[in-house]
mmCIF file with all atom_site columns, C-alpha atoms in Angstrom:
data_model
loop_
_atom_site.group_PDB
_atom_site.id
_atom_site.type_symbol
_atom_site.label_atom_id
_atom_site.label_alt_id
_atom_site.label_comp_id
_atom_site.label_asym_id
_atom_site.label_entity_id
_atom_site.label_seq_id
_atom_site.pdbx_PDB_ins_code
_atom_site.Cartn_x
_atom_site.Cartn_y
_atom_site.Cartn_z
_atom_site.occupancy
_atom_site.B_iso_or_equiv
_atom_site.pdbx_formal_charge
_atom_site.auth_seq_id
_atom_site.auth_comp_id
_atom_site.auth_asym_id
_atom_site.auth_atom_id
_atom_site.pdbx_PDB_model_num
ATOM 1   C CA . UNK A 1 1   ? 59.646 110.479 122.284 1.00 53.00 ? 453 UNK A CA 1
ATOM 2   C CA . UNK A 1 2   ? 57.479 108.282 120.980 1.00 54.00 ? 454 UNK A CA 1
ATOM 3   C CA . UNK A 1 3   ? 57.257 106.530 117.908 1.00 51.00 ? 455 UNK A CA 1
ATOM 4   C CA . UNK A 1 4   ? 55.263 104.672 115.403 1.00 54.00 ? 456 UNK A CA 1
ATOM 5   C CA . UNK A 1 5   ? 57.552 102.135 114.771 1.00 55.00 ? 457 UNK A CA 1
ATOM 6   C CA . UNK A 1 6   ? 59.006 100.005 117.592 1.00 59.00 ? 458 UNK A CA 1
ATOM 7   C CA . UNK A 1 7   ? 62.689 99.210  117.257 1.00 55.00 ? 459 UNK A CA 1
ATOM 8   C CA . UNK A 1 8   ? 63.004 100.843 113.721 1.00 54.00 ? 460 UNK A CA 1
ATOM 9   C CA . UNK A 1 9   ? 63.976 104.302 113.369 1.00 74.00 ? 461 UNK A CA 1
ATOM 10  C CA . UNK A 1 10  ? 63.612 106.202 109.510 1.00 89.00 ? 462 UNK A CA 1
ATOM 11  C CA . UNK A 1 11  ? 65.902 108.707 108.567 1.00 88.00 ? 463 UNK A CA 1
ATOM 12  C CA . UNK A 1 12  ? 63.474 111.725 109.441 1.00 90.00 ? 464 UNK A CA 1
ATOM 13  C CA . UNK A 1 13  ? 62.321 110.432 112.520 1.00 93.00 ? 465 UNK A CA 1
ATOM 14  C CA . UNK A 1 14  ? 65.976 110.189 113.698 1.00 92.00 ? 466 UNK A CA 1
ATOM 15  C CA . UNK A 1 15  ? 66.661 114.056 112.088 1.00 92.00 ? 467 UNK A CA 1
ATOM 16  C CA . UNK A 1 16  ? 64.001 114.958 114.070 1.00 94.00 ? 468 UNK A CA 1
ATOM 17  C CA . UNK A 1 17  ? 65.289 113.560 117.193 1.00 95.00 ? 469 UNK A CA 1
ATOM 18  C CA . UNK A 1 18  ? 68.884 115.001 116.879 1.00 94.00 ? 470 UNK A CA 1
ATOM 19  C CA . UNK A 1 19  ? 67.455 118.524 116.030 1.00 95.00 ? 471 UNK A CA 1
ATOM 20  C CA . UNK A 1 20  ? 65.802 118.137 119.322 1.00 95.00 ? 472 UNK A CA 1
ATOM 21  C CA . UNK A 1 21  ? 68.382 117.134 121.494 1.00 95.00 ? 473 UNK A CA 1
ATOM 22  C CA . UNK A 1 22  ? 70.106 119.506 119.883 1.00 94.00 ? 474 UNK A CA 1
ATOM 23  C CA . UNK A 1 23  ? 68.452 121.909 121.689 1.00 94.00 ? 475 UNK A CA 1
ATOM 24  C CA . UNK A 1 24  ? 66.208 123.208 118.544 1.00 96.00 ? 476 UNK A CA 1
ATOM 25  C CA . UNK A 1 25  ? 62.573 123.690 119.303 1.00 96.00 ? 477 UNK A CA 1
ATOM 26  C CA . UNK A 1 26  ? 61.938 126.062 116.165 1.00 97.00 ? 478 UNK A CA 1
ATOM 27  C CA . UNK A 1 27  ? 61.805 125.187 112.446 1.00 98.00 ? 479 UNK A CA 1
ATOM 28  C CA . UNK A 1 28  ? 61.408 127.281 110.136 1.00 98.00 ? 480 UNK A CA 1
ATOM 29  C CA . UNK A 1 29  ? 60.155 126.174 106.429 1.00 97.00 ? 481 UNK A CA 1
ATOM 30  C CA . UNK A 1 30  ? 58.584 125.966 103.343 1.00 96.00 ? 482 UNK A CA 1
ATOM 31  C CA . UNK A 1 31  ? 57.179 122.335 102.578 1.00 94.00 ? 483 UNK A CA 1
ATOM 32  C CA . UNK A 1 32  ? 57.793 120.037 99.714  1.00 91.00 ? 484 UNK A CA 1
ATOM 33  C CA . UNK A 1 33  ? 58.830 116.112 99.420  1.00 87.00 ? 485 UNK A CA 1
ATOM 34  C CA . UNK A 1 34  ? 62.206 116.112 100.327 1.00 86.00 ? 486 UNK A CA 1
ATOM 35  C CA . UNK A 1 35  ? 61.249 117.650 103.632 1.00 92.00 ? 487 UNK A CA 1
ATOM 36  C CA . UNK A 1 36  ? 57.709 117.148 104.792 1.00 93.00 ? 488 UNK A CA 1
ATOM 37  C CA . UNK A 1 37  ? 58.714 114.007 106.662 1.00 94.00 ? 489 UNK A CA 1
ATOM 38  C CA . UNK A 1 38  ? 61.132 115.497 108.685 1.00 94.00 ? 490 UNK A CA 1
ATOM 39  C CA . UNK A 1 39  ? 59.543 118.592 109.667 1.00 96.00 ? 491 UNK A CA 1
ATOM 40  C CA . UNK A 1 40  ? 56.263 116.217 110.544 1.00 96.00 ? 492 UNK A CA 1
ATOM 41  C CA . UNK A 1 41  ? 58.268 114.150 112.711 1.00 95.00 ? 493 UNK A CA 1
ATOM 42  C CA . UNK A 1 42  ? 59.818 116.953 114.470 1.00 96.00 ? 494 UNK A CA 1
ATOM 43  C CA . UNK A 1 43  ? 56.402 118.586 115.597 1.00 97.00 ? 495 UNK A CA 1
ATOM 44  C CA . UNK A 1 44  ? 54.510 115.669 116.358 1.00 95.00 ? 496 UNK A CA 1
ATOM 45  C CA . UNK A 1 45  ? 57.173 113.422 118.179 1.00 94.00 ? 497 UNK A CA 1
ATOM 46  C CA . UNK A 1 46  ? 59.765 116.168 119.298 1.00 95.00 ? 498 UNK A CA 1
ATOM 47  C CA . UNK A 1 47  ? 57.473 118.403 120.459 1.00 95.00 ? 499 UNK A CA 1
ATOM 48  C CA . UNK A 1 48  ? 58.733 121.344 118.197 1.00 97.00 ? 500 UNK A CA 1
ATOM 49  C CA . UNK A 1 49  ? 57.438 124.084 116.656 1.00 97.00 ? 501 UNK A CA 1
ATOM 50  C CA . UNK A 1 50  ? 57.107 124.681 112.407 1.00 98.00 ? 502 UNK A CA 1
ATOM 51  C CA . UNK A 1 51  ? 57.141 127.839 111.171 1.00 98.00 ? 503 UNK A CA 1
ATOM 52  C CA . UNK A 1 52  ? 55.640 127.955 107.650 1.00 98.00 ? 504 UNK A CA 1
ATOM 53  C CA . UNK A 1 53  ? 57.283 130.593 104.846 1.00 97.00 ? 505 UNK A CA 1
ATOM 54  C CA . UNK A 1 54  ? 55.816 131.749 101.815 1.00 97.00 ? 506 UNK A CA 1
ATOM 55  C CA . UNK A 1 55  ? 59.184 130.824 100.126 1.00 97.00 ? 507 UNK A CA 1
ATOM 56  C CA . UNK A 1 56  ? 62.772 129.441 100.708 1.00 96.00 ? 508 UNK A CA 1
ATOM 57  C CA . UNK A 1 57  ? 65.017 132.378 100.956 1.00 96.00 ? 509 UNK A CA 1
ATOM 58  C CA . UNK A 1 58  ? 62.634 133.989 103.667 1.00 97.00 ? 510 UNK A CA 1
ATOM 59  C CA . UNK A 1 59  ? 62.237 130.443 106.031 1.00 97.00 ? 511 UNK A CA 1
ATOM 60  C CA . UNK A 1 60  ? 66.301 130.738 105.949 1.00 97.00 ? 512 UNK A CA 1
ATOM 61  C CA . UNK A 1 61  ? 66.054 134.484 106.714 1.00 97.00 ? 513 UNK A CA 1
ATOM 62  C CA . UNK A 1 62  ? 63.563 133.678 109.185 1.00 98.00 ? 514 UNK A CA 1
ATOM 63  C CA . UNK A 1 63  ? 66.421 131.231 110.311 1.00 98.00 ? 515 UNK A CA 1
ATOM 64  C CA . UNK A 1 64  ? 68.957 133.940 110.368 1.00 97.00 ? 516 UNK A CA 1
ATOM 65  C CA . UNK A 1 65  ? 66.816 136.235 112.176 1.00 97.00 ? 517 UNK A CA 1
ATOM 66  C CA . UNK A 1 66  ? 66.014 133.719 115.177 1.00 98.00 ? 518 UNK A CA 1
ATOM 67  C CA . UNK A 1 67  ? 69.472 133.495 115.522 1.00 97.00 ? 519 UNK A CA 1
ATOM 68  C CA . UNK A 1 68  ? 70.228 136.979 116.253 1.00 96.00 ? 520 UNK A CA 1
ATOM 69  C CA . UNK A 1 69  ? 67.062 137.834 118.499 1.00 97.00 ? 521 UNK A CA 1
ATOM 70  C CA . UNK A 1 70  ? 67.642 134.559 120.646 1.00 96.00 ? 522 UNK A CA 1
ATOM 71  C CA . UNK A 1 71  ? 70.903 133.753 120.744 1.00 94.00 ? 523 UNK A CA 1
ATOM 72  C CA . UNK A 1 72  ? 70.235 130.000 119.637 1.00 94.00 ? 524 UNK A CA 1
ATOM 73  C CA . UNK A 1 73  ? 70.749 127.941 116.861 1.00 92.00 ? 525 UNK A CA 1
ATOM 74  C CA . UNK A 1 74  ? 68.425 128.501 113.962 1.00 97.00 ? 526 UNK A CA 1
ATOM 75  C CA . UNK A 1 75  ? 67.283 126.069 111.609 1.00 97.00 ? 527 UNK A CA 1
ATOM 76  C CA . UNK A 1 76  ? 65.150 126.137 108.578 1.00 98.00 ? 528 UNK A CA 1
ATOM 77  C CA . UNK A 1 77  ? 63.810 123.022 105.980 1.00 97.00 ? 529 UNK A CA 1
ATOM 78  C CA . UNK A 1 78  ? 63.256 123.453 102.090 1.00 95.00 ? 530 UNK A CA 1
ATOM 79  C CA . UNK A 1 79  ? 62.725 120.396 99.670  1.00 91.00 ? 531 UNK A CA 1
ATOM 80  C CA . UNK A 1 80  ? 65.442 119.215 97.271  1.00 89.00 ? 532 UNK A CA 1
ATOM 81  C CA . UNK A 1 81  ? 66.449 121.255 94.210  1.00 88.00 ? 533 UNK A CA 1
ATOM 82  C CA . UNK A 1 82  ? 64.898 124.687 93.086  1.00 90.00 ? 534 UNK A CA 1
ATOM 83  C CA . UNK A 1 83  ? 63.407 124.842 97.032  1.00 92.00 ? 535 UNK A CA 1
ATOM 84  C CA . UNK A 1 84  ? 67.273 124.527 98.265  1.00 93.00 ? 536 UNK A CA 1
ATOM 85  C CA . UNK A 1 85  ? 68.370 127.092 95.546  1.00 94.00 ? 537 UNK A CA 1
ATOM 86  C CA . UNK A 1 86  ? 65.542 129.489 96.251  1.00 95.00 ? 538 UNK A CA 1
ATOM 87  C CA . UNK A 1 87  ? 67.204 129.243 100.004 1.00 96.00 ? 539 UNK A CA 1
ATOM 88  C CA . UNK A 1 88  ? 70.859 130.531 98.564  1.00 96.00 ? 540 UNK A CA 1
ATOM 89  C CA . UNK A 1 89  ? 70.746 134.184 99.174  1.00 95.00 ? 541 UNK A CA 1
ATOM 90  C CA . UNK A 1 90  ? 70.012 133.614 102.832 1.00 94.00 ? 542 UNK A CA 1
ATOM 91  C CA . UNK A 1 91  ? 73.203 131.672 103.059 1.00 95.00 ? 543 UNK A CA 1
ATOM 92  C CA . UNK A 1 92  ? 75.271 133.827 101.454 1.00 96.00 ? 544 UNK A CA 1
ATOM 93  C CA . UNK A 1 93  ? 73.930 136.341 103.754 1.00 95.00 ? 545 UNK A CA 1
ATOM 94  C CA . UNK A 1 94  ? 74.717 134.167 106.640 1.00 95.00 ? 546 UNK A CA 1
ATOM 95  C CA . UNK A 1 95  ? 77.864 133.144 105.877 1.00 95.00 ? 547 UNK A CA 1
ATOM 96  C CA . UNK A 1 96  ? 79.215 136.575 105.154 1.00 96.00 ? 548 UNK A CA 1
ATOM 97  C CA . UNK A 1 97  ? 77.362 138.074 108.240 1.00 95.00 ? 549 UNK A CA 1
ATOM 98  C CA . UNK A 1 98  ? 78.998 134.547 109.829 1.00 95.00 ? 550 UNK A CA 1
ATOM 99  C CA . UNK A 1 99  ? 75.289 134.380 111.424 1.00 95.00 ? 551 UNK A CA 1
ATOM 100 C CA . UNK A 1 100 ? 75.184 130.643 112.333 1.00 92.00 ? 552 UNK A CA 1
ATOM 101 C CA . UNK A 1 101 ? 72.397 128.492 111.011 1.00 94.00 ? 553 UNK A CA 1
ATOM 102 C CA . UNK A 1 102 ? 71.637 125.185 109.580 1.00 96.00 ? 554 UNK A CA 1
ATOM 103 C CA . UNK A 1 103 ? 69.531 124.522 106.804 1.00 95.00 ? 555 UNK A CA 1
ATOM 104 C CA . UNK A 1 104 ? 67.734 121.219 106.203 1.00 94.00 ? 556 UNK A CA 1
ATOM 105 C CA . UNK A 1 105 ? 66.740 119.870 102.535 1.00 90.00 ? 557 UNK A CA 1
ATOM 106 C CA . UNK A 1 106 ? 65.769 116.052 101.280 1.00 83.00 ? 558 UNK A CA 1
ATOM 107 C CA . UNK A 1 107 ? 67.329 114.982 98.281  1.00 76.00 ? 559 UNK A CA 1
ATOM 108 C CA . UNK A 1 108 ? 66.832 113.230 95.163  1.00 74.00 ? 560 UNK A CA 1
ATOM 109 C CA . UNK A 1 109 ? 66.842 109.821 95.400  1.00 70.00 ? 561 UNK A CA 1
ATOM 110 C CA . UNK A 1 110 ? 70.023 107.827 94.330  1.00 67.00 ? 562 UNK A CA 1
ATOM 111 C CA . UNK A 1 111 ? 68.105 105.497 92.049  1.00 71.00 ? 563 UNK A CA 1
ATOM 112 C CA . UNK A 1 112 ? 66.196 109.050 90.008  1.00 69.00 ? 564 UNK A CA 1
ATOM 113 C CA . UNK A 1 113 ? 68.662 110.578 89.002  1.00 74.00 ? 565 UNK A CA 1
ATOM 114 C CA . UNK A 1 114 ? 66.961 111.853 86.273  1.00 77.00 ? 566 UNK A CA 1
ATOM 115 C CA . UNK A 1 115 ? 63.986 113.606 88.091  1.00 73.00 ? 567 UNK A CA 1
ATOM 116 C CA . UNK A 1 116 ? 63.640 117.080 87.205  1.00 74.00 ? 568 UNK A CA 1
ATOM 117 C CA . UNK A 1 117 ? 64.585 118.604 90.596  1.00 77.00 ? 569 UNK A CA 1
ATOM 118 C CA . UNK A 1 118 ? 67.678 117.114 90.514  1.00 78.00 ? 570 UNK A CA 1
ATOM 119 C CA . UNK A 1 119 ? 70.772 119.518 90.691  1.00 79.00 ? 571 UNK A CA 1
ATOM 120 C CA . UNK A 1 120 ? 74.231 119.262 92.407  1.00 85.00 ? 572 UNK A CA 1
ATOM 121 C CA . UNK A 1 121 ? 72.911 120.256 95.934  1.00 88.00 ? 573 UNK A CA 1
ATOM 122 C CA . UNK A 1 122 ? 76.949 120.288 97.565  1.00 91.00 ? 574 UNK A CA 1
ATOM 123 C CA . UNK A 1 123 ? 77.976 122.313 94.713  1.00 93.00 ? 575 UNK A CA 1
ATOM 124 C CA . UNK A 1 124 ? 75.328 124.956 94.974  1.00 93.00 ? 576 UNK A CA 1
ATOM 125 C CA . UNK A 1 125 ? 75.935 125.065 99.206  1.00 94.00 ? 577 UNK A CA 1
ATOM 126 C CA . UNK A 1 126 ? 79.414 125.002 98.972  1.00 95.00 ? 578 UNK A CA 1
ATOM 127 C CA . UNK A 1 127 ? 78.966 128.146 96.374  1.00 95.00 ? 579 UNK A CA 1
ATOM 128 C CA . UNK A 1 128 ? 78.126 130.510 99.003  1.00 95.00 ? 580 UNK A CA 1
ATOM 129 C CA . UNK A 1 129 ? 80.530 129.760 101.681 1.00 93.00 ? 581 UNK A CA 1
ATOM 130 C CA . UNK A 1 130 ? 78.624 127.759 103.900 1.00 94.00 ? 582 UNK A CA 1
ATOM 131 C CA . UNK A 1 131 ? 79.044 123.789 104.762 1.00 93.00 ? 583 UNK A CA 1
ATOM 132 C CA . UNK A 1 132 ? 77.710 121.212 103.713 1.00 91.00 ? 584 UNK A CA 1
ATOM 133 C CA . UNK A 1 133 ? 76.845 117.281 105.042 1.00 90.00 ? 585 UNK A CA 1
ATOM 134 C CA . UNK A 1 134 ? 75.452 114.698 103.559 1.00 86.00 ? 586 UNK A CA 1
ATOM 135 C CA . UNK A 1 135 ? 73.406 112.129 105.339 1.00 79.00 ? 587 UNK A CA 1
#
């Protein structure tokens, strides 16, 4: 993999990596801010695949769905905020279906915490039933 940066590795770039050696070739996603890095990184230096949605919940269905026709890990990206809460009833449909998938979103920046997609992202994931990690 190859990239821009010599000896310095962002965040996304090194998402993008582990998704990939991970064994994930397909993304699935609708793109905003808090995402658009990672999914970028993951086509043009991981060799993947993005899968654009119309909206949240369906690039998480679309998730769900890859899951059960191939047997692999499905993973979907929505930005921070309202995109991550659009995503919700696909993981509450996952998790009670315990259909396994992993959903990637950016989030607000520490420093803004008053920008107006700002919500309690752990709080709204951990709602439904389904894990959650901060990086």
């Amino acid at each position: 993999m190859q990239y821009p940066q010599k000896g310095f590795t962002k965040v996304h770039n090194a998402i993008a990596k582990a998704l990939s050696e991970l064994g994930a070739t397909t993304l699935f996603g609708l793109i905003g801010d808090g995402n658009l890095f990672i999914a970028d990184s993951f086509v043009r230096h991981c060799g993947g695949e993005y899968i654009a949605a119309a909206h949240e919940a369906g690039a998480a269905m679309m998730a769900l769905g890859y899951t059960q026709v191939s047997g692999k890990m499905g993973v979907a990206t929505t930005t921070h905020g309202p995109g991550l809460a659009n995503a919700l009833p696909a993981l509450i449909e996952g998790t009670r279906s315990t259909i396994p998938m992993m959903l990637l979103c950016g989030d607000t920046a520490v420093a803004d915490r008053d920008h107006i997609q700002n919500v309690n992202q752990q709080a709204l994931v951990l709602a439904t039933g389904a894990g959650f990690e901060q990086v």
